[in-house]
Short mmCIF file of C-alpha atoms and ligand atoms in Angstrom, two decimals:
data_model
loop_
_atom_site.label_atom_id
_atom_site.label_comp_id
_atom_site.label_asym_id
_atom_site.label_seq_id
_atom_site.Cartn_x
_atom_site.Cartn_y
_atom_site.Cartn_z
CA UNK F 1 22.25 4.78 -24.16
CA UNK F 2 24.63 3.57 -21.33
CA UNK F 3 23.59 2.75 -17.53
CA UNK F 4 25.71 6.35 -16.83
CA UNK F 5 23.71 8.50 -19.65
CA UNK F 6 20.62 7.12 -18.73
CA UNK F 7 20.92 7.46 -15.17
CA UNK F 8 21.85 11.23 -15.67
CA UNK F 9 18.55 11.80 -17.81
CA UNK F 10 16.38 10.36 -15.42
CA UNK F 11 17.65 12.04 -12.65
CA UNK F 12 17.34 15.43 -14.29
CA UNK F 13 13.74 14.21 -15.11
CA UNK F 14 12.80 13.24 -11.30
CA UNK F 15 14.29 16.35 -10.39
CA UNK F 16 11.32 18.28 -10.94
CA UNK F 17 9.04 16.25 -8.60
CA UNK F 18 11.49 14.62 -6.43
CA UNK F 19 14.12 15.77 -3.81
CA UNK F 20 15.58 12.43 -3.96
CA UNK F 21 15.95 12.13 -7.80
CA UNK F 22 19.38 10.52 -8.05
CA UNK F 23 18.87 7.98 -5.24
CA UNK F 24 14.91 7.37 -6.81
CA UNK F 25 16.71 6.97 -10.47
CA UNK F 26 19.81 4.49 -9.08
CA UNK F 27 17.30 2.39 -7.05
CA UNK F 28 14.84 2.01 -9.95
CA UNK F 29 17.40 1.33 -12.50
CA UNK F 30 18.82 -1.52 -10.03
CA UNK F 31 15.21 -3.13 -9.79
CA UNK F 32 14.37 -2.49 -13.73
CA UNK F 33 17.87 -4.82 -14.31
CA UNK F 34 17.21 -6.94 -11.51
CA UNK F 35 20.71 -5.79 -9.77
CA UNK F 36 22.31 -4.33 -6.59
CA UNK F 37 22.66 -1.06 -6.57
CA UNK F 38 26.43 -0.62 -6.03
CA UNK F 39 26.74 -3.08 -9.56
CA UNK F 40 25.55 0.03 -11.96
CA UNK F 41 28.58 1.99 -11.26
CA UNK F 42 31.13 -0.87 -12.24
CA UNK F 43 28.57 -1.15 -15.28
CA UNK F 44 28.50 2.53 -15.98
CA UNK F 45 29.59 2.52 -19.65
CA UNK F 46 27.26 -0.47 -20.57
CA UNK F 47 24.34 0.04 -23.09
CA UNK F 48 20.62 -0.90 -22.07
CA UNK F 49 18.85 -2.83 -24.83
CA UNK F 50 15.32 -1.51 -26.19
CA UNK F 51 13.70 -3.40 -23.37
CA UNK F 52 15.72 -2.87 -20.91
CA UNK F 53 14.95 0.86 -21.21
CA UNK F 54 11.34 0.50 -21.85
CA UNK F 55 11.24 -1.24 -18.33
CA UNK F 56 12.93 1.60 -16.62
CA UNK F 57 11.05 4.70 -18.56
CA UNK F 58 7.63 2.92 -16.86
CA UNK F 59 9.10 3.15 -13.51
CA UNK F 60 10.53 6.08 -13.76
CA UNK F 61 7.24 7.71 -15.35
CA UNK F 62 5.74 6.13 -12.12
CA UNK F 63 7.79 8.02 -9.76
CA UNK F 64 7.00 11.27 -11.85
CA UNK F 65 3.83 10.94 -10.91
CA UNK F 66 4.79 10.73 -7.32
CA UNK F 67 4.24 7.22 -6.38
CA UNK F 68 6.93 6.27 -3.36
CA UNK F 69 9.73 4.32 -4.75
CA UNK F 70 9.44 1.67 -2.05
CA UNK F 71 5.46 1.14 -3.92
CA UNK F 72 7.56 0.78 -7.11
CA UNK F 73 9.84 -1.51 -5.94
CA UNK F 74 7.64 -4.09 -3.55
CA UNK F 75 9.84 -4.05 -1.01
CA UNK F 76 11.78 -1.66 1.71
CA UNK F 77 14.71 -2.25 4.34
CA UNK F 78 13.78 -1.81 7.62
CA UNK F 79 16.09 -2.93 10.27
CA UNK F 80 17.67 -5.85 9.39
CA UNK F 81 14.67 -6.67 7.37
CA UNK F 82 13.41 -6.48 3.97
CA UNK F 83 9.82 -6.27 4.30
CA UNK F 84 6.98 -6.27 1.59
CA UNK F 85 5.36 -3.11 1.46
CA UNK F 86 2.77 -1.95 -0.92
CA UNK F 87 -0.25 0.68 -0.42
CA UNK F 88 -2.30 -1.81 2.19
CA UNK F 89 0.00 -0.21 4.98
CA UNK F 90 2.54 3.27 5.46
CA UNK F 91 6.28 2.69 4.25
CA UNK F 92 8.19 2.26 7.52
CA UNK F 93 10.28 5.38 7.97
CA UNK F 94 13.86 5.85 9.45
CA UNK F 95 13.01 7.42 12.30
CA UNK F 96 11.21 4.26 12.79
CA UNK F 97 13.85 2.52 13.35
CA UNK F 98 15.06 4.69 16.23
CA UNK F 99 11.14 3.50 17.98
CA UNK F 100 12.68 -0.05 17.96
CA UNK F 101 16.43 1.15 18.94
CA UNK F 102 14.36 2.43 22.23
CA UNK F 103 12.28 -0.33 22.40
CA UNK F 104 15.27 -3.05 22.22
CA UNK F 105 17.03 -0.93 25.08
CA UNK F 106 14.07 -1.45 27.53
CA UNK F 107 13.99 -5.38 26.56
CA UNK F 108 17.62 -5.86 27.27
CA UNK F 109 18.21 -7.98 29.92
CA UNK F 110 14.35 -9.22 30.04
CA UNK F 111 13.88 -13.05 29.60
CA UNK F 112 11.07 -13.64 27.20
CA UNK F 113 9.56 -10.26 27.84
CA UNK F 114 5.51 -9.16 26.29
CA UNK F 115 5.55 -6.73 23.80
CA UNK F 116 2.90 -5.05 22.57
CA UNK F 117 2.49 -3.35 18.73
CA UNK F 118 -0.31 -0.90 18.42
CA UNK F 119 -1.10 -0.19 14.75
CA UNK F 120 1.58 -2.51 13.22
CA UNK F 121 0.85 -1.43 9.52
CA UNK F 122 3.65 -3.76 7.64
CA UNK F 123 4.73 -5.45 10.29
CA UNK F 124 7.64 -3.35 11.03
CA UNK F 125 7.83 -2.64 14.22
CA UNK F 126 6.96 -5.94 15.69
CA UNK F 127 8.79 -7.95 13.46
CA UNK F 128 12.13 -6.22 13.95
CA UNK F 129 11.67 -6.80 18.00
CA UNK F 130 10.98 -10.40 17.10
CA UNK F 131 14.16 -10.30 15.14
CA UNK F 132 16.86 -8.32 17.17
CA UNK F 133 15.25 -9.56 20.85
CA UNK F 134 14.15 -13.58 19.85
CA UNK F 135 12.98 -14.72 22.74
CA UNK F 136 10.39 -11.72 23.09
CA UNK F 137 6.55 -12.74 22.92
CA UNK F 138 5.61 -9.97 20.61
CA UNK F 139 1.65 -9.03 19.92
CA UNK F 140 0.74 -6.86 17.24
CA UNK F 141 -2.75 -4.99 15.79
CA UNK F 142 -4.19 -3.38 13.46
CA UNK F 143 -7.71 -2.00 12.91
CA UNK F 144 -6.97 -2.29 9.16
CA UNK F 145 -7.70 -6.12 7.60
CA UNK F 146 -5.31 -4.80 4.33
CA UNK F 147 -2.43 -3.54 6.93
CA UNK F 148 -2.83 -7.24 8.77
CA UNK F 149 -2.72 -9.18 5.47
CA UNK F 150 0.60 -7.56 4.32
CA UNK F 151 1.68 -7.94 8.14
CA UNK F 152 1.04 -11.91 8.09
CA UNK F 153 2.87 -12.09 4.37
CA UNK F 154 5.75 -9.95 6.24
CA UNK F 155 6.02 -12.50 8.93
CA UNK F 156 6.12 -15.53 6.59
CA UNK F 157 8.72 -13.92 4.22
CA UNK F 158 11.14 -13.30 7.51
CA UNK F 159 10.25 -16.56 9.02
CA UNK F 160 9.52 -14.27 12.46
CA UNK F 161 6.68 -15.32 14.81
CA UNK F 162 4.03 -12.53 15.99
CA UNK F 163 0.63 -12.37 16.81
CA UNK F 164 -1.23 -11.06 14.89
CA UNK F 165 -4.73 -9.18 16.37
CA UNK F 166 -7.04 -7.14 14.09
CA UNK F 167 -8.26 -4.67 17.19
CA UNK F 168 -9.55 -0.73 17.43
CA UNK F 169 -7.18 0.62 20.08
CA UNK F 170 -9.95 3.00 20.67
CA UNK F 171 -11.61 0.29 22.66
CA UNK F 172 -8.90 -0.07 24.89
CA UNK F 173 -5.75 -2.17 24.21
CA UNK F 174 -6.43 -6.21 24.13
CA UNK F 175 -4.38 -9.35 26.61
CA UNK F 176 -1.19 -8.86 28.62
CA UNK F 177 0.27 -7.40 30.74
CA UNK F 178 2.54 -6.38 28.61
CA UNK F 179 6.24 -5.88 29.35
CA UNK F 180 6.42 -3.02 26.92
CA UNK F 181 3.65 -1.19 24.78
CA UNK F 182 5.35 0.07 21.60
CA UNK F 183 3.46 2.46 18.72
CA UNK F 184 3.90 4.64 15.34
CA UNK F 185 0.18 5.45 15.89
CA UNK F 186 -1.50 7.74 12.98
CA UNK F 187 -0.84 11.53 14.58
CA UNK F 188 -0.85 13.64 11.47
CA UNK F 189 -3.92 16.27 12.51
CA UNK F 190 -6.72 16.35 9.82
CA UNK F 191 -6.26 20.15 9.13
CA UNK F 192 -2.36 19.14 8.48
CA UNK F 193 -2.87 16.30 5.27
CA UNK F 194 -3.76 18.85 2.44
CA UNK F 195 -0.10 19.89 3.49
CA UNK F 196 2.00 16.62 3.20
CA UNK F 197 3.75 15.62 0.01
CA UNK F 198 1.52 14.16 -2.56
CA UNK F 199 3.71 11.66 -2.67
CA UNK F 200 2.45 10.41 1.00
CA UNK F 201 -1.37 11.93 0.42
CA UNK F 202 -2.34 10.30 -2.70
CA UNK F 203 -0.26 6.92 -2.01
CA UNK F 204 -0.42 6.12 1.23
CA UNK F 205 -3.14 4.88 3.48
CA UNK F 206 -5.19 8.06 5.14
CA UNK F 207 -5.88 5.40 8.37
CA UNK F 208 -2.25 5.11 8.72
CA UNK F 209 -1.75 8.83 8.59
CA UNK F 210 -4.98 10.74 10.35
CA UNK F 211 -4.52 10.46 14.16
CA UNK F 212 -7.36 12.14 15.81
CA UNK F 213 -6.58 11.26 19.23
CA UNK F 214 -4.41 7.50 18.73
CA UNK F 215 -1.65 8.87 20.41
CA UNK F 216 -3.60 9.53 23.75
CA UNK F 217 -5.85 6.29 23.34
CA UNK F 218 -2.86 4.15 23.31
CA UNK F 219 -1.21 6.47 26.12
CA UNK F 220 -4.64 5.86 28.16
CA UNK F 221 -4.87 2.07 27.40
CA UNK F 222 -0.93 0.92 28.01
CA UNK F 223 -1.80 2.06 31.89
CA UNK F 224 -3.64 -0.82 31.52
CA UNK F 225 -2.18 -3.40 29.41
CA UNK F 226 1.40 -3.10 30.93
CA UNK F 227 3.13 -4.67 34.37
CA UNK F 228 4.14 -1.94 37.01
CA UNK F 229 7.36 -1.14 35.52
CA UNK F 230 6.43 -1.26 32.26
CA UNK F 231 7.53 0.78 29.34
CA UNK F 232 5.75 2.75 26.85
CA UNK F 233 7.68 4.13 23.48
CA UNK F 234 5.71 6.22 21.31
CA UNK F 235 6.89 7.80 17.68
CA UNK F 236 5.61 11.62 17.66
CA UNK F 237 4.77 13.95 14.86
CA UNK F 238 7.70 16.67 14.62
CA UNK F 239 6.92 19.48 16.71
CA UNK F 240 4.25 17.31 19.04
CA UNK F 241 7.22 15.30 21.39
CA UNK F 242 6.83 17.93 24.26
CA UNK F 243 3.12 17.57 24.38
CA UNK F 244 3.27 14.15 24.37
CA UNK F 245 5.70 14.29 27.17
CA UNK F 246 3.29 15.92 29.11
CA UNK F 247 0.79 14.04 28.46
CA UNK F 248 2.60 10.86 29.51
CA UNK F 249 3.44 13.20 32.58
CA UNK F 250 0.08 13.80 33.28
CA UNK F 251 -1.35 10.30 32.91
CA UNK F 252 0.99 9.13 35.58
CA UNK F 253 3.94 7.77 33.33
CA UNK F 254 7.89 8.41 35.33
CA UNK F 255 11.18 8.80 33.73
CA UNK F 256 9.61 10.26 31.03
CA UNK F 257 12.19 11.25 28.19
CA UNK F 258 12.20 12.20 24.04
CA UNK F 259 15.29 10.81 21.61
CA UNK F 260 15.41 12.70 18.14
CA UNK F 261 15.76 11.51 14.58
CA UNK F 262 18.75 11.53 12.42
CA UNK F 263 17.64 14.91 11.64
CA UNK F 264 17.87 16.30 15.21
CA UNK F 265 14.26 16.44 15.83
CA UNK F 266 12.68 14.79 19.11
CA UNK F 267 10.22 11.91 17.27
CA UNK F 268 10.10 8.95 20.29
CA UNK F 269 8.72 9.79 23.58
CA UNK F 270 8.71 7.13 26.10
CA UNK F 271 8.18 6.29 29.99
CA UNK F 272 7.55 3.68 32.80
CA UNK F 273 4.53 3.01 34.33
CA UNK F 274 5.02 3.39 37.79
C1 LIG K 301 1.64 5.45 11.22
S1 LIG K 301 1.04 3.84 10.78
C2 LIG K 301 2.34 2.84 11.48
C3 LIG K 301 2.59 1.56 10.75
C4 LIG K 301 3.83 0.79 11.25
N1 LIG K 301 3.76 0.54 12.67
C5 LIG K 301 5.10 1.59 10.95
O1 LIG K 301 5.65 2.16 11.88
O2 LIG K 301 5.51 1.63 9.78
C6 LIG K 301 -0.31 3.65 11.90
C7 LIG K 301 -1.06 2.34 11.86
O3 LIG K 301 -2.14 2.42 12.81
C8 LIG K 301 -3.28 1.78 12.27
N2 LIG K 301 -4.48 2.35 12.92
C9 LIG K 301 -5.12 3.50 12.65
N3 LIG K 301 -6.19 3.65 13.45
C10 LIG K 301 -6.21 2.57 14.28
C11 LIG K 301 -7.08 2.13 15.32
N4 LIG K 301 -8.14 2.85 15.66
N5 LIG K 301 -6.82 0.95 15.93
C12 LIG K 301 -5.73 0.21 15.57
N6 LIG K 301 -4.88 0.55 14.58
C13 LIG K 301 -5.11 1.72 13.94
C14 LIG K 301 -3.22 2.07 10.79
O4 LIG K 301 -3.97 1.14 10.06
C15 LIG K 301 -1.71 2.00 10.53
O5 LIG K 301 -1.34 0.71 10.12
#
């Protein structure tokens, strides 16, 4: 079978579990022949060996049974970053990048400004400040030991410097002042996680997902931990950015405003501490 035939029969075969079955089927086959993407389509009409196909029908059986593709492959583009991500932490979303977009825009102009990373997972928030604003001094927890670990191997592999806390934002939010308090905090509601995908239930760490009540600890604690001035961003489930505007209202927070995702839908809420 050629990389073209073989690419068409796995996409029809990840089409019945996955919305994303051609992309899913091109990125596996890439990783199974240790290319770039873009190279299978010059290589179209070439023929796979025996073991080059037994490689990709094991990955490709493992996205069948719903595993994320970034699991599969080890590693995820974030940013301008290629991180390491594997179940010990959540797969940094797109919309995740637009938390940093609206992070960077409240660094600009600040000389070696405090930053603050509440429930850093892989790393990806805090390392792609560290990347795209160098001189910031950026801090970054975790309550999870497993999110930290891939966090610190994240850091190595980029060669970015963070610190790196393991700390229950429950109990307040540690150092600073911060010039900025920045967060994807867990805010899926318990009642909600029989309804996500099974590709994020069964995979992906329930601590990263479960909120019950991170969003308004780490609303509560950055009226602490930042300078007057400050700035808070937060990344909101879909549907919860005007009560989380209100909330940041009603704790005090000015120039309160929401961005949306690619998709349209409001997902960063942010203010000032006045
Ligand atoms: C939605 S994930 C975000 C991960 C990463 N920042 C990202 O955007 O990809 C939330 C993170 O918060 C962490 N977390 C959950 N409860 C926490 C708590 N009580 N204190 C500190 N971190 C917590 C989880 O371990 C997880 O890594």
């Amino acid at each position: 079978m050629t990389v073209g035939e073989v690419l068409r029969r796995a996409t029809e075969h990840l089409g019945k579990t996955s919305e994303t079955a051609r992309l899913d089927a091109e990125l596996l086959l890439a990783h199974a022949l240790g290319r770039q993407r873009i190279e299978l389509y010059t290589d179209f009409d070439r023929p796979l060996d025996n073991g080059e196909l037994d490689g990709y029908r094991e990955l490709v059986a493992r996205r069948a049974r719903r595993e994320p593709v970034a699991y599969i492959l080890g590693e995820w583009g974030f940013r301008r970053l290629t991180l390491a991500v594997d179940p010990r932490a959540l797969i940094p979303r797109p919309e995740t990048e637009i938390v940093v977009e609206r992070a960077l825009a409240h660094l600009r102009g600040l000389e070696a400004p405090r930053v603050l990373d509440v429930g850093t997972g892989s790393g990806a928030i805090a390392l792609a400040i560290a990347d795209e604003h160098p001189d910031a001094r950026v801090t970054a927890i975790d309550v999870s030991p497993a999110a930290l670990s891939l966090a610190r191997e994240n850091a190595a592999r980029t060669g970015l410097t963070i610190e790196l806390l393991e700390h229950d934002l429950r109990e307040g939010l540690p150092g600073g002042p911060y010039d900025l308090v920045v967060s994807n905090p867990p805010y899926v509601e318990p009642d909600e996680l029989p309804t996500l995908m099974p590709d994020v239930r069964e995979f992906e760490p329930h601590l990263a997902l479960v909120g019950g009540g991170a969003t308004e600890a780490v609303a509560n604690g950055a009226l602490e931990a930042l300078v007057p001035e400050g700035r808070i961003v937060l990344e909101v489930g879909d549907g919860q950015a005007s009560a989380t505007a209100a909330l940041l209202g009603g704790l005090g927070y000015a120039d309160v405003s929401t961005t949306p995702d690619l998709t349209g839908r409001d997902r960063v809420v942010e203010g000032r501490r006045v």
